[in-house]
């Protein structure tokens, strides 16, 4: 079972996490949801399209202008509180690696801390344990926040992913994070080149076999762009293909920009797998 906020998801129920960036320089939407009203409209749209989780981020992942913890909190804390007020049933996630920000957003109503940088601040897991919220444990290959990989190498990338993420997950539980609220993430593009991210996708079943629910953050990433030689705005088809493969291999949560398209992909895979009946089944029955 996966339990986040006040909701429970069974083993065959894929979960969509919609990205809402509170940054002026996000790589994909170029700051479209930096201001409050467009961001709140994005939340409403994502929920209506089938997102169960809203993932709010105050610092873009890549290099750029320095963003202090105080500024990150300013961009996210009040927004978390407003999303909680307007959408009481939605699961609120915050993408942060800083324990100070994690504490502030949990006080404002966050249900999940999405640590995309692999526990670089070990106190973040302590915050999750103290508040009893969920935690995403990600493999980032030891990379520092907001840095790009440079000539990174692994003897076995999946073995390293498993060692790091399972270790982080077990530590989180020891600190009080509910076991059913801990997810592991292979960290596509984080501390990895394109071949590493492709291999992580191909071998995703090994993560699923650990028993920890697996989150994948694939949406329009560089490994998709390099694989297909496509710029950021032309990576949706590659993202959806990777999503379908990940769903077939057993991933549970999908962090995405395109919610409606992802919902169709996940529903189709679930129906092929026999976990979901067709929405309509008239052909050959009349």
PDB file of C-alpha atoms in Angstrom:
ATOM      1  CA  UNK A   1       0.000   0.000   0.000  1.00  0.00           C
ATOM      2  CA  UNK A   2       1.015   3.598  -0.676  1.00  0.00           C
ATOM      3  CA  UNK A   3      -0.386   6.192   1.715  1.00  0.00           C
ATOM      4  CA  UNK A   4       0.143   9.907   1.129  1.00  0.00           C
ATOM      5  CA  UNK A   5      -1.723  12.605   2.996  1.00  0.00           C
ATOM      6  CA  UNK A   6      -5.159  11.226   3.712  1.00  0.00           C
ATOM      7  CA  UNK A   7      -5.266   8.951   0.678  1.00  0.00           C
ATOM      8  CA  UNK A   8      -4.388   5.315   0.105  1.00  0.00           C
ATOM      9  CA  UNK A   9      -3.479   3.778  -3.265  1.00  0.00           C
ATOM     10  CA  UNK A  10      -3.493   0.086  -3.981  1.00  0.00           C
ATOM     11  CA  UNK A  11      -0.667  -1.724  -5.726  1.00  0.00           C
ATOM     12  CA  UNK A  12      -2.225  -1.501  -9.195  1.00  0.00           C
ATOM     13  CA  UNK A  13      -3.201   2.194  -9.064  1.00  0.00           C
ATOM     14  CA  UNK A  14      -0.825   4.544 -10.909  1.00  0.00           C
ATOM     15  CA  UNK A  15      -0.562   8.017  -9.402  1.00  0.00           C
ATOM     16  CA  UNK A  16       0.120  11.267 -11.254  1.00  0.00           C
ATOM     17  CA  UNK A  17       2.184  14.028  -9.655  1.00  0.00           C
ATOM     18  CA  UNK A  18       1.754  17.322 -11.516  1.00  0.00           C
ATOM     19  CA  UNK A  19       4.641  19.785 -11.615  1.00  0.00           C
ATOM     20  CA  UNK A  20       3.963  23.372 -10.547  1.00  0.00           C
ATOM     21  CA  UNK A  21       7.168  25.424 -10.568  1.00  0.00           C
ATOM     22  CA  UNK A  22       7.284  28.642  -8.541  1.00  0.00           C
ATOM     23  CA  UNK A  23      10.407  29.780 -10.364  1.00  0.00           C
ATOM     24  CA  UNK A  24      10.984  32.503 -12.965  1.00  0.00           C
ATOM     25  CA  UNK A  25      13.500  30.379 -14.891  1.00  0.00           C
ATOM     26  CA  UNK A  26      12.131  26.821 -15.026  1.00  0.00           C
ATOM     27  CA  UNK A  27      13.566  24.842 -17.944  1.00  0.00           C
ATOM     28  CA  UNK A  28      10.221  23.793 -19.446  1.00  0.00           C
ATOM     29  CA  UNK A  29       7.573  26.456 -18.827  1.00  0.00           C
ATOM     30  CA  UNK A  30       9.978  29.417 -18.511  1.00  0.00           C
ATOM     31  CA  UNK A  31       8.293  30.786 -15.389  1.00  0.00           C
ATOM     32  CA  UNK A  32       4.671  30.427 -16.507  1.00  0.00           C
ATOM     33  CA  UNK A  33       3.546  29.562 -12.950  1.00  0.00           C
ATOM     34  CA  UNK A  34       5.841  31.883 -11.029  1.00  0.00           C
ATOM     35  CA  UNK A  35       2.998  34.240 -10.126  1.00  0.00           C
ATOM     36  CA  UNK A  36       0.244  33.019  -7.794  1.00  0.00           C
ATOM     37  CA  UNK A  37      -2.826  33.158 -10.001  1.00  0.00           C
ATOM     38  CA  UNK A  38      -1.375  31.265 -12.999  1.00  0.00           C
ATOM     39  CA  UNK A  39       0.048  28.726 -10.549  1.00  0.00           C
ATOM     40  CA  UNK A  40      -3.309  28.226  -8.835  1.00  0.00           C
ATOM     41  CA  UNK A  41      -4.998  27.897 -12.221  1.00  0.00           C
ATOM     42  CA  UNK A  42      -2.423  25.240 -13.108  1.00  0.00           C
ATOM     43  CA  UNK A  43      -3.249  23.339  -9.907  1.00  0.00           C
ATOM     44  CA  UNK A  44      -6.967  23.427 -10.701  1.00  0.00           C
ATOM     45  CA  UNK A  45      -6.334  22.216 -14.257  1.00  0.00           C
ATOM     46  CA  UNK A  46      -4.007  19.417 -13.136  1.00  0.00           C
ATOM     47  CA  UNK A  47      -6.470  18.158 -10.531  1.00  0.00           C
ATOM     48  CA  UNK A  48      -9.310  18.195 -13.058  1.00  0.00           C
ATOM     49  CA  UNK A  49      -7.160  16.148 -15.465  1.00  0.00           C
ATOM     50  CA  UNK A  50      -6.435  13.447 -12.931  1.00  0.00           C
ATOM     51  CA  UNK A  51      -3.433  14.488 -10.828  1.00  0.00           C
ATOM     52  CA  UNK A  52      -3.580  13.241  -7.240  1.00  0.00           C
ATOM     53  CA  UNK A  53      -0.368  15.022  -6.190  1.00  0.00           C
ATOM     54  CA  UNK A  54       0.773  18.574  -6.833  1.00  0.00           C
ATOM     55  CA  UNK A  55       4.569  18.963  -6.672  1.00  0.00           C
ATOM     56  CA  UNK A  56       5.587  22.537  -5.866  1.00  0.00           C
ATOM     57  CA  UNK A  57       9.162  23.653  -6.460  1.00  0.00           C
ATOM     58  CA  UNK A  58      10.852  26.925  -5.598  1.00  0.00           C
ATOM     59  CA  UNK A  59      14.265  26.353  -7.197  1.00  0.00           C
ATOM     60  CA  UNK A  60      14.931  25.030 -10.676  1.00  0.00           C
ATOM     61  CA  UNK A  61      17.034  21.877 -10.820  1.00  0.00           C
ATOM     62  CA  UNK A  62      19.697  23.185 -13.190  1.00  0.00           C
ATOM     63  CA  UNK A  63      22.378  25.835 -12.707  1.00  0.00           C
ATOM     64  CA  UNK A  64      21.242  29.432 -12.519  1.00  0.00           C
ATOM     65  CA  UNK A  65      20.844  32.379 -10.227  1.00  0.00           C
ATOM     66  CA  UNK A  66      21.493  31.604  -6.565  1.00  0.00           C
ATOM     67  CA  UNK A  67      18.289  31.056  -4.579  1.00  0.00           C
ATOM     68  CA  UNK A  68      18.648  31.235  -0.804  1.00  0.00           C
ATOM     69  CA  UNK A  69      16.619  29.087   1.563  1.00  0.00           C
ATOM     70  CA  UNK A  70      14.723  32.223   2.590  1.00  0.00           C
ATOM     71  CA  UNK A  71      13.798  33.004  -1.022  1.00  0.00           C
ATOM     72  CA  UNK A  72      12.853  29.384  -1.710  1.00  0.00           C
ATOM     73  CA  UNK A  73      10.554  29.454   1.318  1.00  0.00           C
ATOM     74  CA  UNK A  74       9.050  32.762   0.209  1.00  0.00           C
ATOM     75  CA  UNK A  75       8.163  31.208  -3.157  1.00  0.00           C
ATOM     76  CA  UNK A  76       6.617  28.058  -1.711  1.00  0.00           C
ATOM     77  CA  UNK A  77       5.298  28.306   1.849  1.00  0.00           C
ATOM     78  CA  UNK A  78       2.428  30.725   1.295  1.00  0.00           C
ATOM     79  CA  UNK A  79       1.504  28.937  -1.903  1.00  0.00           C
ATOM     80  CA  UNK A  80       1.359  25.588  -0.106  1.00  0.00           C
ATOM     81  CA  UNK A  81      -0.997  27.103   2.455  1.00  0.00           C
ATOM     82  CA  UNK A  82      -3.257  28.521  -0.268  1.00  0.00           C
ATOM     83  CA  UNK A  83      -3.339  25.246  -2.215  1.00  0.00           C
ATOM     84  CA  UNK A  84      -4.247  23.451   1.011  1.00  0.00           C
ATOM     85  CA  UNK A  85      -7.066  25.940   1.604  1.00  0.00           C
ATOM     86  CA  UNK A  86      -8.489  25.737  -1.926  1.00  0.00           C
ATOM     87  CA  UNK A  87      -7.885  22.035  -2.565  1.00  0.00           C
ATOM     88  CA  UNK A  88      -8.211  20.282   0.805  1.00  0.00           C
ATOM     89  CA  UNK A  89      -8.119  16.769  -0.679  1.00  0.00           C
ATOM     90  CA  UNK A  90      -5.102  17.125  -2.957  1.00  0.00           C
ATOM     91  CA  UNK A  91      -1.759  15.680  -1.868  1.00  0.00           C
ATOM     92  CA  UNK A  92       0.785  18.488  -1.659  1.00  0.00           C
ATOM     93  CA  UNK A  93       4.428  17.684  -2.369  1.00  0.00           C
ATOM     94  CA  UNK A  94       7.304  20.141  -2.190  1.00  0.00           C
ATOM     95  CA  UNK A  95      10.465  19.641  -4.230  1.00  0.00           C
ATOM     96  CA  UNK A  96      13.270  20.740  -1.910  1.00  0.00           C
ATOM     97  CA  UNK A  97      16.557  19.447  -0.550  1.00  0.00           C
ATOM     98  CA  UNK A  98      16.724  21.910   2.382  1.00  0.00           C
ATOM     99  CA  UNK A  99      15.493  20.985   5.845  1.00  0.00           C
ATOM    100  CA  UNK A 100      14.608  24.611   6.678  1.00  0.00           C
ATOM    101  CA  UNK A 101      12.261  24.790   3.711  1.00  0.00           C
ATOM    102  CA  UNK A 102      10.909  21.319   4.439  1.00  0.00           C
ATOM    103  CA  UNK A 103       9.980  22.336   7.967  1.00  0.00           C
ATOM    104  CA  UNK A 104       8.249  25.514   6.832  1.00  0.00           C
ATOM    105  CA  UNK A 105       6.189  23.836   4.111  1.00  0.00           C
ATOM    106  CA  UNK A 106       5.169  20.992   6.435  1.00  0.00           C
ATOM    107  CA  UNK A 107       3.884  23.574   8.900  1.00  0.00           C
ATOM    108  CA  UNK A 108       1.920  25.112   5.995  1.00  0.00           C
ATOM    109  CA  UNK A 109       0.274  21.788   5.092  1.00  0.00           C
ATOM    110  CA  UNK A 110       2.584  19.768   2.820  1.00  0.00           C
ATOM    111  CA  UNK A 111       2.085  15.976   2.796  1.00  0.00           C
ATOM    112  CA  UNK A 112       5.258  14.889   0.997  1.00  0.00           C
ATOM    113  CA  UNK A 113       8.856  16.105   0.692  1.00  0.00           C
ATOM    114  CA  UNK A 114      10.396  15.349  -2.707  1.00  0.00           C
ATOM    115  CA  UNK A 115      14.153  15.243  -2.123  1.00  0.00           C
ATOM    116  CA  UNK A 116      15.547  15.116  -5.658  1.00  0.00           C
ATOM    117  CA  UNK A 117      19.187  15.480  -4.545  1.00  0.00           C
ATOM    118  CA  UNK A 118      19.637  12.215  -2.699  1.00  0.00           C
ATOM    119  CA  UNK A 119      19.736  13.263   0.946  1.00  0.00           C
ATOM    120  CA  UNK A 120      22.422  15.912   0.539  1.00  0.00           C
ATOM    121  CA  UNK A 121      20.858  17.553   3.614  1.00  0.00           C
ATOM    122  CA  UNK A 122      20.318  14.604   5.983  1.00  0.00           C
ATOM    123  CA  UNK A 123      18.141  16.741   8.251  1.00  0.00           C
ATOM    124  CA  UNK A 124      15.367  16.798   5.637  1.00  0.00           C
ATOM    125  CA  UNK A 125      14.490  13.167   6.428  1.00  0.00           C
ATOM    126  CA  UNK A 126      14.446  14.100  10.103  1.00  0.00           C
ATOM    127  CA  UNK A 127      11.863  16.793   9.317  1.00  0.00           C
ATOM    128  CA  UNK A 128       9.727  14.282   7.402  1.00  0.00           C
ATOM    129  CA  UNK A 129       9.893  11.901  10.348  1.00  0.00           C
ATOM    130  CA  UNK A 130       8.992  14.578  12.883  1.00  0.00           C
ATOM    131  CA  UNK A 131       5.945  15.699  10.896  1.00  0.00           C
ATOM    132  CA  UNK A 132       4.991  12.172   9.794  1.00  0.00           C
ATOM    133  CA  UNK A 133       4.887  13.161   6.125  1.00  0.00           C
ATOM    134  CA  UNK A 134       6.054  11.189   3.095  1.00  0.00           C
ATOM    135  CA  UNK A 135       9.532  11.338   1.582  1.00  0.00           C
ATOM    136  CA  UNK A 136      10.909  10.688  -1.908  1.00  0.00           C
ATOM    137  CA  UNK A 137      14.385   9.117  -1.717  1.00  0.00           C
ATOM    138  CA  UNK A 138      16.269   9.809  -4.933  1.00  0.00           C
ATOM    139  CA  UNK A 139      19.539   8.644  -6.454  1.00  0.00           C
ATOM    140  CA  UNK A 140      21.597  11.641  -7.574  1.00  0.00           C
ATOM    141  CA  UNK A 141      24.986   9.968  -7.856  1.00  0.00           C
ATOM    142  CA  UNK A 142      26.469  12.141  -5.129  1.00  0.00           C
ATOM    143  CA  UNK A 143      25.935  15.289  -7.200  1.00  0.00           C
ATOM    144  CA  UNK A 144      25.607  18.616  -5.423  1.00  0.00           C
ATOM    145  CA  UNK A 145      22.312  20.458  -5.912  1.00  0.00           C
ATOM    146  CA  UNK A 146      21.911  22.325  -9.179  1.00  0.00           C
ATOM    147  CA  UNK A 147      24.978  20.845 -10.854  1.00  0.00           C
ATOM    148  CA  UNK A 148      25.147  18.921 -14.111  1.00  0.00           C
ATOM    149  CA  UNK A 149      26.908  15.553 -14.389  1.00  0.00           C
ATOM    150  CA  UNK A 150      30.428  15.602 -15.799  1.00  0.00           C
ATOM    151  CA  UNK A 151      32.081  12.387 -16.983  1.00  0.00           C
ATOM    152  CA  UNK A 152      30.208  10.431 -14.337  1.00  0.00           C
ATOM    153  CA  UNK A 153      30.796   6.654 -14.338  1.00  0.00           C
ATOM    154  CA  UNK A 154      29.333   3.629 -12.562  1.00  0.00           C
ATOM    155  CA  UNK A 155      30.474   0.036 -12.521  1.00  0.00           C
ATOM    156  CA  UNK A 156      26.746  -0.836 -12.406  1.00  0.00           C
ATOM    157  CA  UNK A 157      24.354   2.104 -12.377  1.00  0.00           C
ATOM    158  CA  UNK A 158      21.338   0.145 -11.144  1.00  0.00           C
ATOM    159  CA  UNK A 159      23.320  -1.452  -8.339  1.00  0.00           C
ATOM    160  CA  UNK A 160      24.302   2.043  -7.196  1.00  0.00           C
ATOM    161  CA  UNK A 161      20.723   3.273  -7.499  1.00  0.00           C
ATOM    162  CA  UNK A 162      19.460   0.400  -5.362  1.00  0.00           C
ATOM    163  CA  UNK A 163      22.167   0.817  -2.729  1.00  0.00           C
ATOM    164  CA  UNK A 164      21.525   4.530  -2.317  1.00  0.00           C
ATOM    165  CA  UNK A 165      17.735   4.685  -2.547  1.00  0.00           C
ATOM    166  CA  UNK A 166      17.017   1.659  -0.368  1.00  0.00           C
ATOM    167  CA  UNK A 167      19.532   2.943   2.180  1.00  0.00           C
ATOM    168  CA  UNK A 168      17.839   6.354   2.234  1.00  0.00           C
ATOM    169  CA  UNK A 169      14.401   4.731   2.516  1.00  0.00           C
ATOM    170  CA  UNK A 170      15.425   2.550   5.450  1.00  0.00           C
ATOM    171  CA  UNK A 171      16.987   5.540   7.201  1.00  0.00           C
ATOM    172  CA  UNK A 172      13.791   7.543   6.679  1.00  0.00           C
ATOM    173  CA  UNK A 173      11.699   4.843   8.334  1.00  0.00           C
ATOM    174  CA  UNK A 174      14.156   4.674  11.246  1.00  0.00           C
ATOM    175  CA  UNK A 175      13.604   8.422  11.717  1.00  0.00           C
ATOM    176  CA  UNK A 176       9.824   8.072  11.920  1.00  0.00           C
ATOM    177  CA  UNK A 177       8.677   8.483   8.325  1.00  0.00           C
ATOM    178  CA  UNK A 178       5.749   6.068   7.805  1.00  0.00           C
ATOM    179  CA  UNK A 179       6.986   3.092   5.751  1.00  0.00           C
ATOM    180  CA  UNK A 180       3.926   3.269   3.497  1.00  0.00           C
ATOM    181  CA  UNK A 181       4.752   6.926   2.698  1.00  0.00           C
ATOM    182  CA  UNK A 182       8.328   6.426   1.456  1.00  0.00           C
ATOM    183  CA  UNK A 183       9.079   6.296  -2.276  1.00  0.00           C
ATOM    184  CA  UNK A 184      12.298   5.637  -4.179  1.00  0.00           C
ATOM    185  CA  UNK A 185      13.281   7.437  -7.394  1.00  0.00           C
ATOM    186  CA  UNK A 186      16.075   6.422  -9.814  1.00  0.00           C
ATOM    187  CA  UNK A 187      16.789  10.100 -10.472  1.00  0.00           C
ATOM    188  CA  UNK A 188      16.808  10.252 -14.267  1.00  0.00           C
ATOM    189  CA  UNK A 189      19.408  12.828 -15.445  1.00  0.00           C
ATOM    190  CA  UNK A 190      20.574  13.542 -11.864  1.00  0.00           C
ATOM    191  CA  UNK A 191      24.213  12.496 -11.646  1.00  0.00           C
ATOM    192  CA  UNK A 192      23.768  10.464 -14.826  1.00  0.00           C
ATOM    193  CA  UNK A 193      24.408  10.677 -18.535  1.00  0.00           C
ATOM    194  CA  UNK A 194      21.806   9.653 -21.105  1.00  0.00           C
ATOM    195  CA  UNK A 195      22.969   6.034 -21.287  1.00  0.00           C
ATOM    196  CA  UNK A 196      22.697   5.740 -17.504  1.00  0.00           C
ATOM    197  CA  UNK A 197      19.136   7.071 -17.556  1.00  0.00           C
ATOM    198  CA  UNK A 198      18.165   4.683 -20.350  1.00  0.00           C
ATOM    199  CA  UNK A 199      19.618   1.761 -18.418  1.00  0.00           C
ATOM    200  CA  UNK A 200      17.825   2.850 -15.262  1.00  0.00           C
ATOM    201  CA  UNK A 201      14.562   2.787 -17.213  1.00  0.00           C
ATOM    202  CA  UNK A 202      15.300  -0.574 -18.813  1.00  0.00           C
ATOM    203  CA  UNK A 203      16.058  -2.110 -15.404  1.00  0.00           C
ATOM    204  CA  UNK A 204      13.335  -0.342 -13.443  1.00  0.00           C
ATOM    205  CA  UNK A 205      11.834  -3.700 -12.503  1.00  0.00           C
ATOM    206  CA  UNK A 206      14.789  -4.230 -10.172  1.00  0.00           C
ATOM    207  CA  UNK A 207      13.702  -1.194  -8.162  1.00  0.00           C
ATOM    208  CA  UNK A 208      10.096  -2.365  -8.132  1.00  0.00           C
ATOM    209  CA  UNK A 209      11.264  -5.753  -6.813  1.00  0.00           C
ATOM    210  CA  UNK A 210      12.588  -4.082  -3.626  1.00  0.00           C
ATOM    211  CA  UNK A 211       9.007  -3.544  -2.490  1.00  0.00           C
ATOM    212  CA  UNK A 212       9.399   0.219  -2.101  1.00  0.00           C
ATOM    213  CA  UNK A 213       7.001   2.166  -4.360  1.00  0.00           C
ATOM    214  CA  UNK A 214       8.886   3.704  -7.284  1.00  0.00           C
ATOM    215  CA  UNK A 215       8.464   7.292  -8.475  1.00  0.00           C
ATOM    216  CA  UNK A 216       9.771   8.315 -11.891  1.00  0.00           C
ATOM    217  CA  UNK A 217      10.424  11.892 -12.967  1.00  0.00           C
ATOM    218  CA  UNK A 218      10.784  11.652 -16.741  1.00  0.00           C
ATOM    219  CA  UNK A 219       8.970  14.644 -18.095  1.00  0.00           C
ATOM    220  CA  UNK A 220      10.751  16.296 -21.037  1.00  0.00           C
ATOM    221  CA  UNK A 221      14.177  15.571 -19.551  1.00  0.00           C
ATOM    222  CA  UNK A 222      17.511  15.801 -21.312  1.00  0.00           C
ATOM    223  CA  UNK A 223      17.954  12.036 -21.661  1.00  0.00           C
ATOM    224  CA  UNK A 224      14.755  12.010 -23.744  1.00  0.00           C
ATOM    225  CA  UNK A 225      15.982  14.976 -25.772  1.00  0.00           C
ATOM    226  CA  UNK A 226      19.396  13.438 -26.439  1.00  0.00           C
ATOM    227  CA  UNK A 227      17.962  10.022 -27.281  1.00  0.00           C
ATOM    228  CA  UNK A 228      15.710  11.514 -29.946  1.00  0.00           C
ATOM    229  CA  UNK A 229      17.766  14.664 -30.698  1.00  0.00           C
ATOM    230  CA  UNK A 230      14.822  16.893 -29.815  1.00  0.00           C
ATOM    231  CA  UNK A 231      14.674  20.304 -28.084  1.00  0.00           C
ATOM    232  CA  UNK A 232      12.747  20.739 -24.839  1.00  0.00           C
ATOM    233  CA  UNK A 233       9.400  21.558 -26.454  1.00  0.00           C
ATOM    234  CA  UNK A 234       9.491  18.468 -28.701  1.00  0.00           C
ATOM    235  CA  UNK A 235      10.053  15.764 -26.073  1.00  0.00           C
ATOM    236  CA  UNK A 236       6.469  14.903 -25.156  1.00  0.00           C
ATOM    237  CA  UNK A 237       6.222  11.788 -27.341  1.00  0.00           C
ATOM    238  CA  UNK A 238       9.532  10.447 -26.051  1.00  0.00           C
ATOM    239  CA  UNK A 239       8.416  11.170 -22.487  1.00  0.00           C
ATOM    240  CA  UNK A 240       5.141   9.321 -22.989  1.00  0.00           C
ATOM    241  CA  UNK A 241       6.916   6.318 -24.530  1.00  0.00           C
ATOM    242  CA  UNK A 242       9.220   6.177 -21.497  1.00  0.00           C
ATOM    243  CA  UNK A 243       6.200   6.537 -19.225  1.00  0.00           C
ATOM    244  CA  UNK A 244       4.513   3.542 -20.850  1.00  0.00           C
ATOM    245  CA  UNK A 245       7.629   1.395 -20.391  1.00  0.00           C
ATOM    246  CA  UNK A 246       7.937   2.497 -16.761  1.00  0.00           C
ATOM    247  CA  UNK A 247       4.278   1.701 -16.121  1.00  0.00           C
ATOM    248  CA  UNK A 248       4.646  -1.765 -17.627  1.00  0.00           C
ATOM    249  CA  UNK A 249       7.652  -2.373 -15.374  1.00  0.00           C
ATOM    250  CA  UNK A 250       5.716  -1.350 -12.262  1.00  0.00           C
ATOM    251  CA  UNK A 251       6.408   2.293 -11.384  1.00  0.00           C
ATOM    252  CA  UNK A 252       3.757   3.755  -9.097  1.00  0.00           C
ATOM    253  CA  UNK A 253       4.059   7.571  -9.237  1.00  0.00           C
ATOM    254  CA  UNK A 254       4.761   9.756 -12.306  1.00  0.00           C
ATOM    255  CA  UNK A 255       5.989  13.343 -11.975  1.00  0.00           C
ATOM    256  CA  UNK A 256       4.820  15.125 -15.126  1.00  0.00           C
ATOM    257  CA  UNK A 257       4.054  18.336 -16.963  1.00  0.00           C
ATOM    258  CA  UNK A 258       1.399  16.851 -19.304  1.00  0.00           C
ATOM    259  CA  UNK A 259      -1.238  15.400 -16.978  1.00  0.00           C
ATOM    260  CA  UNK A 260      -4.045  14.543 -19.417  1.00  0.00           C
ATOM    261  CA  UNK A 261      -1.723  12.788 -21.874  1.00  0.00           C
ATOM    262  CA  UNK A 262      -0.049  10.845 -19.072  1.00  0.00           C
ATOM    263  CA  UNK A 263      -3.443   9.767 -17.707  1.00  0.00           C
ATOM    264  CA  UNK A 264      -4.307   8.210 -21.069  1.00  0.00           C
ATOM    265  CA  UNK A 265      -0.975   6.396 -21.263  1.00  0.00           C
ATOM    266  CA  UNK A 266      -1.324   4.992 -17.754  1.00  0.00           C
ATOM    267  CA  UNK A 267      -4.947   3.942 -18.299  1.00  0.00           C
ATOM    268  CA  UNK A 268      -4.039   2.174 -21.536  1.00  0.00           C
ATOM    269  CA  UNK A 269      -1.128   0.292 -19.964  1.00  0.00           C
ATOM    270  CA  UNK A 270      -3.284  -0.663 -16.972  1.00  0.00           C
ATOM    271  CA  UNK A 271      -5.983  -2.033 -19.293  1.00  0.00           C
ATOM    272  CA  UNK A 272      -3.472  -4.046 -21.339  1.00  0.00           C
ATOM    273  CA  UNK A 273      -2.063  -5.440 -18.080  1.00  0.00           C
ATOM    274  CA  UNK A 274      -5.563  -6.429 -16.984  1.00  0.00           C
ATOM    275  CA  UNK A 275      -5.745  -4.047 -14.025  1.00  0.00           C
ATOM    276  CA  UNK A 276      -8.391  -1.730 -15.494  1.00  0.00           C
ATOM    277  CA  UNK A 277     -11.481  -2.518 -17.602  1.00  0.00           C
ATOM    278  CA  UNK A 278     -12.038  -0.575 -20.833  1.00  0.00           C
ATOM    279  CA  UNK A 279     -14.031   2.607 -20.329  1.00  0.00           C
ATOM    280  CA  UNK A 280     -16.360   1.392 -23.111  1.00  0.00           C
ATOM    281  CA  UNK A 281     -16.556  -2.137 -24.582  1.00  0.00           C
ATOM    282  CA  UNK A 282     -19.180  -2.405 -27.333  1.00  0.00           C
ATOM    283  CA  UNK A 283     -17.164  -3.658 -30.291  1.00  0.00           C
ATOM    284  CA  UNK A 284     -18.305  -7.095 -31.422  1.00  0.00           C
ATOM    285  CA  UNK A 285     -20.951  -7.308 -28.738  1.00  0.00           C
ATOM    286  CA  UNK A 286     -23.938  -5.763 -30.545  1.00  0.00           C
TER     287      UNK A 286
END
